[in-house]
Coordinates of C-alpha atoms in Angstrom, one line a residue:
Chain P
M1 CA 168.3 122.5 81.4
Q2 CA 169.0 126.1 82.3
L3 CA 166.3 127.9 84.1
S4 CA 165.1 131.1 82.6
E5 CA 164.9 134.4 84.6
V6 CA 162.4 134.8 87.4
V7 CA 159.6 137.1 86.2
V8 CA 157.5 137.1 89.4
E9 CA 158.6 136.3 92.9
V10 CA 156.1 136.1 95.7
K11 CA 157.4 135.6 99.2
D12 CA 155.2 135.0 102.3
L13 CA 152.5 137.2 100.8
F14 CA 149.6 138.0 103.1
F15 CA 146.8 140.3 102.0
S16 CA 143.9 141.5 104.2
Y17 CA 140.7 143.2 103.2
N18 CA 138.4 144.5 105.9
S19 CA 140.7 143.0 108.5
Q20 CA 140.2 139.5 107.0
F21 CA 143.0 137.7 105.4
V22 CA 142.2 136.9 101.8
L23 CA 145.7 135.6 101.0
K24 CA 147.6 133.7 103.7
G25 CA 151.2 133.0 103.1
I26 CA 151.7 132.7 99.3
N27 CA 155.1 131.6 98.0
L28 CA 155.6 131.4 94.3
E29 CA 158.2 131.8 91.5
I30 CA 157.2 132.3 87.9
R31 CA 159.9 132.1 85.2
K32 CA 160.0 133.7 81.8
G33 CA 158.2 131.8 79.1
E34 CA 156.0 129.7 81.5
M35 CA 152.3 129.1 80.8
I36 CA 150.5 128.8 84.1
A37 CA 146.9 128.2 85.0
I38 CA 145.6 129.2 88.4
L39 CA 142.5 127.3 89.4
G40 CA 140.2 127.3 92.5
E41 CA 136.6 127.9 93.5
N42 CA 135.0 131.3 93.7
G43 CA 136.5 133.2 96.6
A44 CA 139.7 131.2 96.8
G45 CA 141.8 134.4 96.3
K46 CA 142.9 133.9 92.6
T47 CA 142.0 137.3 91.4
T48 CA 143.4 139.0 94.5
L49 CA 146.7 137.2 93.9
I50 CA 147.0 138.3 90.2
K51 CA 146.2 141.9 91.1
H52 CA 149.4 141.8 93.1
F53 CA 151.3 141.0 89.9
N54 CA 150.7 144.4 88.3
G55 CA 150.9 146.4 91.6
L56 CA 147.2 147.1 91.7
L57 CA 147.1 145.6 95.2
K58 CA 150.1 145.9 97.6
P59 CA 151.0 143.1 100.1
S60 CA 149.9 143.6 103.7
K61 CA 152.8 141.3 104.7
G62 CA 155.6 139.8 102.6
F63 CA 156.6 141.0 99.2
V64 CA 156.0 140.6 95.4
K65 CA 158.7 141.3 92.9
V66 CA 157.9 141.7 89.3
F67 CA 160.8 141.8 86.9
G68 CA 162.9 142.4 90.0
L69 CA 160.9 145.5 91.1
D70 CA 159.3 145.4 94.5
T71 CA 155.6 146.3 93.9
R72 CA 155.4 148.2 97.2
K73 CA 158.0 150.6 95.8
V74 CA 156.7 151.2 92.2
S75 CA 153.5 152.5 90.8
V76 CA 151.1 150.5 88.6
A77 CA 152.1 152.8 85.7
Q78 CA 155.7 151.8 86.0
L79 CA 154.8 148.1 85.7
A80 CA 152.1 148.6 83.1
R81 CA 154.5 148.6 80.1
K82 CA 155.7 145.1 81.0
V83 CA 152.6 143.6 82.6
G84 CA 149.3 143.4 80.9
L85 CA 146.2 142.4 82.9
V86 CA 142.9 141.5 81.3
F87 CA 140.1 141.6 83.8
Q88 CA 137.3 139.1 84.0
N89 CA 134.7 141.7 83.3
P90 CA 135.7 143.7 80.2
D91 CA 133.4 146.6 81.3
H92 CA 135.9 147.3 84.1
Q93 CA 138.5 148.4 81.5
L94 CA 136.6 149.6 78.4
F95 CA 135.7 153.3 78.1
A96 CA 136.6 154.7 74.7
E97 CA 134.2 155.9 72.1
T98 CA 135.2 153.4 69.5
V99 CA 136.8 150.0 69.3
E100 CA 139.8 151.5 67.5
K101 CA 140.3 154.3 70.1
E102 CA 140.1 151.7 72.9
I103 CA 143.1 149.9 71.5
E104 CA 145.0 153.1 70.6
F105 CA 144.7 154.5 74.1
A106 CA 147.5 152.5 75.8
L107 CA 149.8 152.9 72.8
R108 CA 149.4 156.7 72.9
N109 CA 150.0 156.7 76.6
F110 CA 153.2 154.8 76.2
G111 CA 154.3 157.4 73.5
F112 CA 154.4 155.1 70.5
E113 CA 154.8 156.8 67.0
E114 CA 151.7 157.2 64.9
E115 CA 153.0 154.8 62.3
V116 CA 153.5 152.1 64.9
I117 CA 150.2 152.8 66.5
K118 CA 148.4 152.3 63.3
R119 CA 150.1 149.0 62.6
R120 CA 149.6 147.6 66.1
V121 CA 145.9 148.5 66.1
D122 CA 145.4 146.7 62.8
W123 CA 147.3 143.7 64.0
A124 CA 145.4 143.5 67.3
L125 CA 142.0 144.0 65.6
N126 CA 142.6 141.2 63.1
L127 CA 144.1 138.9 65.6
M128 CA 141.0 139.1 67.8
G129 CA 138.5 139.1 64.9
L130 CA 137.3 142.6 65.6
A131 CA 138.3 144.4 62.4
E132 CA 134.7 144.9 61.2
Y133 CA 133.8 146.6 64.5
R134 CA 136.6 149.2 64.5
N135 CA 134.3 152.2 64.4
R136 CA 131.6 150.9 66.7
S137 CA 131.2 151.8 70.3
P138 CA 132.6 149.1 72.6
F139 CA 129.2 149.0 74.4
T140 CA 127.3 147.9 71.3
L141 CA 129.4 144.7 71.2
S142 CA 128.4 141.4 72.7
I143 CA 130.0 140.3 76.0
G144 CA 132.2 137.8 74.1
E145 CA 133.3 140.5 71.7
R146 CA 134.0 143.1 74.5
K147 CA 136.1 140.4 76.2
R148 CA 138.2 140.0 73.0
L149 CA 138.5 143.8 72.7
A150 CA 139.8 144.0 76.3
I151 CA 142.4 141.3 75.3
A152 CA 143.3 143.2 72.1
S153 CA 143.8 146.5 74.0
V154 CA 146.5 144.7 76.2
L155 CA 148.1 142.7 73.4
C156 CA 148.7 145.8 71.3
Y157 CA 151.5 147.2 73.4
D158 CA 153.2 143.8 73.6
P159 CA 153.8 143.4 77.4
E160 CA 156.2 140.7 78.6
L161 CA 153.9 139.2 81.2
L162 CA 150.2 138.7 80.3
I163 CA 147.6 137.8 82.9
F164 CA 144.1 136.8 81.9
D165 CA 141.3 136.5 84.4
E166 CA 138.7 133.9 83.2
P167 CA 139.4 134.4 79.5
T168 CA 137.2 131.6 78.4
A169 CA 134.1 132.4 80.6
G170 CA 131.1 133.0 78.4
Q171 CA 133.0 132.1 75.2
D172 CA 131.7 129.4 73.0
Y173 CA 133.9 126.5 71.7
L174 CA 135.2 128.2 68.6
Q175 CA 136.1 131.4 70.5
K176 CA 137.9 129.3 73.1
E177 CA 139.9 127.6 70.3
R178 CA 140.8 131.1 69.1
I179 CA 141.9 132.1 72.6
A180 CA 144.0 128.9 72.7
E181 CA 145.7 129.8 69.4
L182 CA 146.4 133.3 70.8
L183 CA 148.0 131.8 73.9
N184 CA 150.1 129.5 71.7
L185 CA 151.2 132.5 69.7
L186 CA 152.3 134.4 72.9
K187 CA 154.2 131.3 74.0
T188 CA 156.1 131.1 70.7
R189 CA 157.0 134.8 71.2
G190 CA 158.6 133.9 74.5
K191 CA 155.9 135.7 76.6
T192 CA 155.0 134.6 80.1
V193 CA 151.3 133.8 80.4
I194 CA 149.1 133.4 83.5
I195 CA 145.4 132.6 83.3
V196 CA 142.9 132.3 86.1
T197 CA 140.2 129.9 85.2
H198 CA 137.6 127.3 86.3
D199 CA 137.9 125.5 82.9
V200 CA 139.8 122.3 83.7
E201 CA 139.3 120.8 80.2
F202 CA 140.7 124.0 78.6
V203 CA 143.8 123.9 80.8
V204 CA 144.5 120.2 80.7
T205 CA 145.8 120.0 77.1
R206 CA 147.4 123.5 76.9
F207 CA 149.2 124.4 80.1
E208 CA 152.3 123.0 81.6
R209 CA 152.0 124.2 85.1
V210 CA 148.9 124.4 87.3
I211 CA 148.5 126.2 90.6
I212 CA 145.5 125.3 92.8
M213 CA 144.2 127.8 95.4
S214 CA 141.8 127.3 98.2
S215 CA 140.9 129.7 101.0
G216 CA 143.7 132.1 100.3
Q217 CA 146.4 129.5 100.1
I218 CA 148.2 127.5 97.4
I219 CA 147.3 123.8 97.9
G220 CA 148.9 122.5 94.7
D221 CA 151.6 123.7 92.4
G222 CA 153.2 121.5 89.8
S223 CA 153.0 120.0 86.4
T224 CA 149.5 119.8 84.9
R225 CA 149.7 116.0 84.9
E226 CA 150.7 115.8 88.5
I227 CA 148.1 118.3 89.8
L228 CA 145.0 117.6 87.6
T229 CA 145.2 113.8 88.4
N230 CA 145.4 114.4 92.1
L231 CA 141.8 113.9 93.0
N232 CA 142.5 114.8 96.6
I233 CA 143.7 118.3 95.8
L234 CA 141.0 118.8 93.2
S235 CA 138.2 117.9 95.6
K236 CA 139.6 120.2 98.3
A237 CA 139.4 123.0 95.8
R238 CA 135.9 121.9 94.7
L239 CA 137.2 121.3 91.2
L240 CA 136.1 118.4 89.0
P241 CA 138.8 116.2 87.4
P242 CA 139.2 116.3 83.6
Q243 CA 137.2 113.5 81.9
I244 CA 140.2 111.5 80.9
A245 CA 141.7 111.6 84.4
K246 CA 138.4 110.5 85.8
C247 CA 138.2 107.5 83.3
A248 CA 141.8 106.5 84.1
W249 CA 141.1 106.6 87.8
L250 CA 137.9 104.5 87.5
L251 CA 139.9 102.0 85.4
S252 CA 142.8 101.7 87.7
D253 CA 141.7 98.2 88.8
L254 CA 142.4 97.1 85.2
N255 CA 146.0 98.3 85.6
I256 CA 145.4 101.6 83.7
P257 CA 147.8 104.2 85.1
K258 CA 146.0 106.8 87.2
D259 CA 147.9 109.8 85.7
L260 CA 146.5 110.0 82.2
I261 CA 145.3 113.3 80.9
Y262 CA 145.2 113.1 77.1
P263 CA 142.7 111.2 75.0
E264 CA 145.5 109.7 72.9
E265 CA 147.2 108.2 76.0
L266 CA 144.0 106.6 77.2
V267 CA 143.3 105.2 73.7
E268 CA 146.7 103.6 73.6
K269 CA 146.2 101.9 76.9
L270 CA 142.7 100.7 76.1
K271 CA 143.7 99.4 72.7
D272 CA 146.3 97.2 74.4
L273 CA 143.9 96.1 77.1
I274 CA 141.1 95.2 74.7
S275 CA 142.9 93.8 71.7
G276 CA 145.6 92.3 73.9
G277 CA 142.9 90.1 75.4
H278 CA 142.1 88.6 72.0
E279 CA 145.4 87.0 71.6
Chain S
M1 CA 99.4 117.9 72.8
D2 CA 102.7 119.4 72.1
Y3 CA 103.9 121.4 75.1
I4 CA 106.0 123.6 72.8
Y5 CA 105.1 124.0 69.1
L6 CA 106.9 126.3 66.7
K7 CA 106.1 126.3 63.0
D8 CA 108.2 128.2 60.5
V9 CA 109.2 130.8 63.0
T10 CA 111.4 133.6 61.7
F11 CA 112.3 136.6 63.9
T12 CA 114.5 139.7 63.2
Y13 CA 115.3 142.1 66.0
R14 CA 114.3 145.7 65.2
G15 CA 117.3 147.5 63.6
N16 CA 118.9 144.3 62.3
N17 CA 118.9 143.0 58.8
K18 CA 119.8 139.5 59.6
P19 CA 117.1 137.2 61.2
A20 CA 118.1 135.9 64.6
L21 CA 115.9 132.9 63.9
L22 CA 115.2 131.4 60.5
K23 CA 112.3 129.0 59.8
I24 CA 112.4 127.2 63.1
N25 CA 110.3 124.1 63.4
L26 CA 110.2 122.5 66.8
K27 CA 107.9 120.3 68.8
I28 CA 108.6 119.4 72.4
K29 CA 106.4 117.0 74.4
E30 CA 105.6 116.7 78.0
G31 CA 108.4 115.4 80.2
E32 CA 111.2 116.0 77.7
F33 CA 114.5 117.3 78.9
V34 CA 115.9 119.3 76.0
L35 CA 119.4 120.8 75.8
I36 CA 120.0 123.5 73.2
T37 CA 123.5 124.6 72.4
G38 CA 125.4 126.3 69.6
P39 CA 128.0 129.1 69.0
S40 CA 127.2 132.4 70.5
G41 CA 124.8 134.4 68.3
C42 CA 123.2 131.2 67.0
G43 CA 119.8 132.2 68.2
K44 CA 119.4 130.0 71.3
S45 CA 118.6 132.8 73.7
T46 CA 116.2 134.3 71.2
L47 CA 114.4 131.0 71.0
C48 CA 114.1 131.0 74.9
R49 CA 112.6 134.5 74.7
L50 CA 109.9 133.3 72.4
L51 CA 108.8 130.6 74.8
N52 CA 107.5 133.0 77.5
G53 CA 106.5 135.8 75.2
L54 CA 109.4 138.2 75.9
I55 CA 109.4 138.1 72.1
P56 CA 107.3 139.8 70.8
H57 CA 105.9 141.5 73.9
F58 CA 109.1 143.1 75.1
Y59 CA 111.6 142.8 72.3
S60 CA 110.2 144.2 69.1
G61 CA 111.0 143.1 65.7
E62 CA 109.6 141.2 62.8
L63 CA 108.0 137.9 63.7
S64 CA 106.4 135.3 61.5
G65 CA 105.2 131.8 62.0
E66 CA 103.2 130.1 64.7
I67 CA 104.2 129.7 68.4
K68 CA 102.2 127.7 70.8
V69 CA 102.9 126.8 74.4
L70 CA 100.5 124.2 75.9
G71 CA 98.3 125.0 72.9
I72 CA 98.1 128.7 73.8
S73 CA 99.3 131.2 71.1
V74 CA 102.2 133.1 72.6
I75 CA 101.6 136.1 70.3
D76 CA 98.0 136.6 71.5
T77 CA 98.7 136.0 75.2
P78 CA 100.2 138.6 77.6
T79 CA 103.4 137.6 79.4
Y80 CA 101.9 137.6 82.9
E81 CA 99.5 134.9 81.7
L82 CA 102.3 132.9 80.1
A83 CA 104.4 133.1 83.2
K84 CA 101.9 130.8 84.9
Y85 CA 102.9 128.0 82.5
V86 CA 106.5 128.8 81.5
G87 CA 109.1 129.6 84.2
M88 CA 112.2 131.4 83.0
V89 CA 115.7 131.4 84.7
F90 CA 118.5 133.5 83.3
Q91 CA 122.3 133.7 83.5
D92 CA 122.5 136.3 86.2
P93 CA 120.3 135.5 89.2
E94 CA 121.1 138.9 90.7
N95 CA 118.8 140.5 88.1
Q96 CA 116.0 138.3 89.3
L97 CA 116.3 138.6 93.1
F98 CA 115.4 141.7 95.0
L99 CA 113.7 141.0 98.3
S100 CA 115.0 140.8 101.8
T101 CA 114.8 137.1 102.5
V102 CA 114.9 133.9 100.5
E103 CA 111.5 133.0 101.8
R104 CA 109.9 136.3 100.7
E105 CA 111.6 136.0 97.4
I106 CA 109.9 132.6 96.8
A107 CA 106.6 133.9 98.0
F108 CA 106.6 137.0 95.9
G109 CA 105.3 135.6 92.6
L110 CA 102.6 133.7 94.4
E111 CA 101.4 136.9 96.2
N112 CA 101.1 138.5 92.8
L113 CA 98.9 135.7 91.6
G114 CA 96.6 136.5 94.5
L115 CA 96.7 133.1 96.0
P116 CA 95.4 132.5 99.6
V117 CA 98.0 132.8 102.3
K118 CA 97.6 129.2 103.3
E119 CA 98.3 128.0 99.8
I120 CA 101.3 130.3 99.5
K121 CA 102.8 128.9 102.7
K122 CA 102.3 125.4 101.5
R123 CA 104.0 126.0 98.2
V124 CA 106.9 127.9 99.7
E125 CA 107.5 125.0 102.2
A126 CA 107.4 122.4 99.5
V127 CA 109.8 124.2 97.3
I128 CA 112.3 125.0 100.1
S129 CA 112.3 121.3 101.1
F130 CA 112.6 120.1 97.5
M131 CA 115.6 122.4 96.8
G132 CA 117.2 121.9 100.2
L133 CA 117.1 125.6 101.0
E134 CA 116.2 125.2 104.7
S135 CA 119.5 126.6 106.1
I136 CA 119.3 129.8 104.1
R137 CA 115.6 130.6 104.1
D138 CA 116.0 133.7 106.3
K139 CA 119.1 135.0 104.5
A140 CA 119.0 138.0 102.1
P141 CA 119.8 137.0 98.5
Y142 CA 122.9 139.2 98.4
E143 CA 124.4 137.3 101.3
L144 CA 124.3 134.1 99.2
S145 CA 126.9 132.6 96.9
G146 CA 126.2 132.6 93.2
G147 CA 125.2 129.0 93.2
Q148 CA 122.7 129.5 96.1
Q149 CA 121.3 132.6 94.4
Q150 CA 120.7 130.6 91.2
K151 CA 118.9 127.9 93.3
V152 CA 116.7 130.6 94.9
A153 CA 115.9 132.0 91.4
I154 CA 114.8 128.5 90.3
A155 CA 112.9 128.0 93.5
S156 CA 110.9 131.2 93.1
V157 CA 110.0 130.1 89.5
L158 CA 109.1 126.6 90.6
A159 CA 106.8 127.9 93.3
M160 CA 104.6 129.2 90.5
Q161 CA 104.2 125.6 89.5
P162 CA 104.9 126.1 85.8
R163 CA 104.5 123.2 83.4
I164 CA 107.7 124.1 81.5
L165 CA 111.0 125.4 82.8
V166 CA 113.3 127.3 80.5
L167 CA 116.8 128.1 81.6
D168 CA 119.2 130.3 79.6
E169 CA 122.8 129.5 80.6
P170 CA 122.0 129.2 84.4
T171 CA 125.5 128.1 85.3
A172 CA 127.4 130.8 83.3
N173 CA 128.6 132.6 86.5
L174 CA 129.1 129.6 88.7
D175 CA 132.2 127.6 89.5
P176 CA 132.4 123.9 88.3
Y177 CA 131.2 122.3 91.5
S178 CA 128.2 124.6 92.0
S179 CA 127.4 124.2 88.3
M180 CA 127.4 120.4 88.7
E181 CA 125.1 120.6 91.8
L182 CA 122.7 122.9 90.0
L183 CA 122.6 120.8 86.8
N184 CA 122.0 117.6 89.0
M185 CA 119.1 119.4 90.7
I186 CA 117.6 120.4 87.3
A187 CA 117.9 116.8 86.1
R188 CA 116.2 115.7 89.3
L189 CA 113.3 118.0 88.6
N190 CA 112.8 116.3 85.2
R191 CA 113.2 112.8 86.6
E192 CA 111.1 113.1 89.8
R193 CA 108.6 115.8 88.9
K194 CA 108.4 115.0 85.1
M195 CA 109.0 118.7 84.6
T196 CA 109.4 119.6 80.9
I197 CA 112.8 121.4 80.6
V198 CA 114.4 123.5 78.0
L199 CA 118.0 124.2 79.0
V200 CA 120.5 126.4 77.0
E201 CA 124.1 125.5 78.0
H202 CA 127.6 125.3 76.7
R203 CA 128.7 122.5 79.2
L204 CA 128.0 119.5 77.1
E205 CA 130.2 117.2 79.0
A206 CA 128.2 117.7 82.2
L207 CA 124.8 117.2 80.5
L208 CA 124.9 114.6 77.7
D209 CA 124.0 111.7 80.1
K210 CA 121.2 113.7 81.7
V211 CA 119.1 115.1 78.8
S212 CA 116.7 113.2 76.6
R213 CA 117.2 115.4 73.5
L214 CA 120.0 117.5 72.1
I215 CA 119.5 120.4 69.7
I216 CA 122.4 122.2 68.1
M217 CA 121.8 125.6 66.4
N218 CA 123.9 127.7 64.1
N219 CA 123.1 131.0 62.3
G220 CA 119.5 131.1 63.5
R221 CA 118.7 127.5 62.4
I222 CA 118.4 124.1 64.0
I223 CA 121.1 122.1 62.4
L224 CA 120.8 118.9 64.5
D225 CA 118.0 117.6 66.7
G226 CA 117.8 114.1 68.2
T227 CA 118.9 111.9 71.1
P228 CA 122.3 112.9 72.6
S229 CA 124.0 109.7 71.4
R230 CA 122.8 110.3 67.8
V231 CA 123.5 114.0 67.6
I232 CA 126.9 114.0 69.3
I233 CA 128.6 111.7 66.8
D234 CA 127.4 113.8 63.8
K235 CA 130.2 115.6 62.1
K236 CA 128.2 118.9 62.3
A237 CA 128.4 118.7 66.1
K238 CA 132.1 119.5 65.9
I239 CA 131.2 123.2 66.0
V240 CA 130.2 123.0 69.6
G241 CA 133.2 120.8 70.6
V242 CA 132.7 117.3 71.7
P243 CA 133.6 115.9 75.1
K244 CA 136.8 114.0 75.6
V245 CA 135.1 110.7 76.1
I246 CA 133.5 111.0 72.7
E247 CA 137.0 111.6 71.3
V248 CA 138.2 108.4 72.9
Y249 CA 135.3 106.5 71.6
E250 CA 135.9 107.7 68.0
K251 CA 139.6 107.0 68.1
L252 CA 139.0 103.5 69.4
K253 CA 136.5 103.0 66.6
N254 CA 139.3 103.9 64.1
Y255 CA 141.2 101.0 65.6
G256 CA 138.3 98.6 65.1
I257 CA 137.1 98.7 68.7
D258 CA 133.5 99.7 68.4
F259 CA 131.2 100.1 71.4
G260 CA 128.0 100.8 69.4
N261 CA 126.5 103.8 71.1
P262 CA 128.9 106.5 72.2
P263 CA 129.6 107.0 76.0
L264 CA 127.9 110.1 77.3
S265 CA 130.0 110.4 80.5
P266 CA 133.3 109.0 81.9
E267 CA 131.3 106.5 83.9
E268 CA 129.6 105.2 80.7
L269 CA 132.9 104.7 78.9
V270 CA 134.3 102.9 81.9
N271 CA 131.3 100.6 82.1
M272 CA 131.6 99.8 78.4
I273 CA 135.3 98.9 78.7
K274 CA 134.8 96.9 81.9
S275 CA 132.0 94.8 80.3
R276 CA 134.1 94.3 77.1
V277 CA 137.2 93.2 79.1
G278 CA 135.0 91.0 81.3
A279 CA 133.6 89.3 78.2
I280 CA 137.1 88.7 76.8
E281 CA 138.2 87.1 80.0
R282 CA 135.2 84.9 80.2
G283 CA 135.8 83.9 76.6
S284 CA 139.5 83.1 77.2
R285 CA 138.7 81.0 80.3
R286 CA 136.2 79.0 78.3
G287 CA 138.8 78.6 75.5

C-alpha cells in the first residue's frame, strides 16, 4: 500500500517551560487521513505536544514541520487555515456575542464570501446540534454545548488537520456518539484527525493508531490493538485497559488470545470455548 | 426511617418554562450506595442540590412536593443546619478549597461548628488517616494534583461527620487512574463506615460492581430504579451506554449461552466463564 503524504513531522522535539523539560525528545510522523489518539495521564505533555502542531508553541530543540512548513519559521496565522485546534476548555476560545457570530468569525478572517459564510455557518450549526441557539450568547450555553460550539467554529472553515483536546470530557453517552459520528465524517472526507483523551473505551473501537505519552516522552506508538492490549505500557502511563482487553488477559489461561479489543471477537472465542466443550 | 424522602417533587428554575425535575418520588435508606446517571440536562445535578437545600435556599424557582432528609424538612431548614447531616462534593474541588494547608482545610468546617479544639484535632487526625493524606497534610491545596484535591474536598466534608454523602461528578476532571482510586475510596466509605452515598457519575463501567442501587434519569424524571444488574439490562438503559462486558453478556445470550445475572465488571464475566468451563470439564470427565 502506498503511504500518503506526511502531514506532521516531529524530530527530536524538546520543549522547556520554566527551565524544566516538558517534552523530552519526541519523534513522530503523522500521515494524511490518519485518525490518531494520544493518551496519557495528566501532566504527561499531551497538550504541550499538540500546541506545537499549530505553531502555538515553538520547539526549544528539534523541529516540527506541518504540511512541510517549519513551525519556527511561520506564524500561527499562516498555519491556521490548514490546522484547526479545539481546546479542552471551550472558554479559552469563545468570545463573540452570539453563537452565529462565533462561527462566522474565522470565516470572515479568512475572507470567505458572504454566500459561503452563510452556508458554512448553517452546516456547522446543524452538524453540532446548535441551530436553535444561533442567536444566544455562547456564555448562556451549558459546558457541553459550548464545547460543541468550539468544535463548530473550527469545522466551518474546513481545515485539513483537526486536533481535539479532550473532546469527550464532560459529554454524556449520546453526545459522545455524536462526536464519534463527526470524526467518522471527517475521516471519510480525507481529513487527518488527532485527539487527546483519557477515554480508552472511546478510542478502542474508533481509532487505528494510538500514541501513549508519559513524563514528556512517547512510550508507545502503534496500532490500537497492539498498544491498548499492552498492559505494561498502559500501567506505566497510569491508564486502565479497555474492558475487553482486560477480560481477554484474565482468560489467557483458557487459551483466549491476549490481544482482543472488540466485544464481537471475545464473543466468538467464548462461544467456541463454551459450546465446544459440550461436544 | 428513610434517610432521603422525596414525594412528588417538581422544580422549575426561575426563568425557565420546562421543569428540571418532574414528579420525583424517591426513598433512600441508611447504608445504601446509590448511583444516579443520565444524559446531561436530565436533572441529576438538580436532584443533588435539593438534598442539602441549595434548592430552594440558593437557587430560586418553583418547587412543589415534599423533601425530607433524616426526617427533617429541607424547605424549612437552613442550609448550615442541613450541612451537618448532608456532605456535598462537587465536580471542581478548586471551588471548594481555599486555605493554606490541607490540615487547616479539613479543620475549617469544624471550627465553624464551634467544636472544642481537642475534638477538632481528633476528627482531623481520624480523617487524614482514613483517607491516607498523611504525606500531604502540610501542603497547600493548590500544590496538589486534581485527584489529591478531590480527596481533600471529601476529607473536609467527612470531618463534619455527615450521615449522607452526596457527590456530583467528583471525577469529571480526573484522569482514569485517579478516578478509579477515588471511586474505590468512596466505595470503602460505604462498606466500612456504612456511609449512605448518593453519587452522580457517567462512568458506569467503573461503578456497577460497587453500588447497591442504580437510578437512571431522563428529562427530569426517574426512568429506571433498582439493583444494577436489573437496571443495566433494561432496554431503556441504552441511553446511558452500557459497558462492554454487558454487550458481551447479551451477545452470548443470543447464542443460547446464558449466565443468568449480568456481569458487572470484567472480573465477574471472567469468573462466570471460568466456572462454566470448569463445570463442562468436570461433566466430560465424568462422562
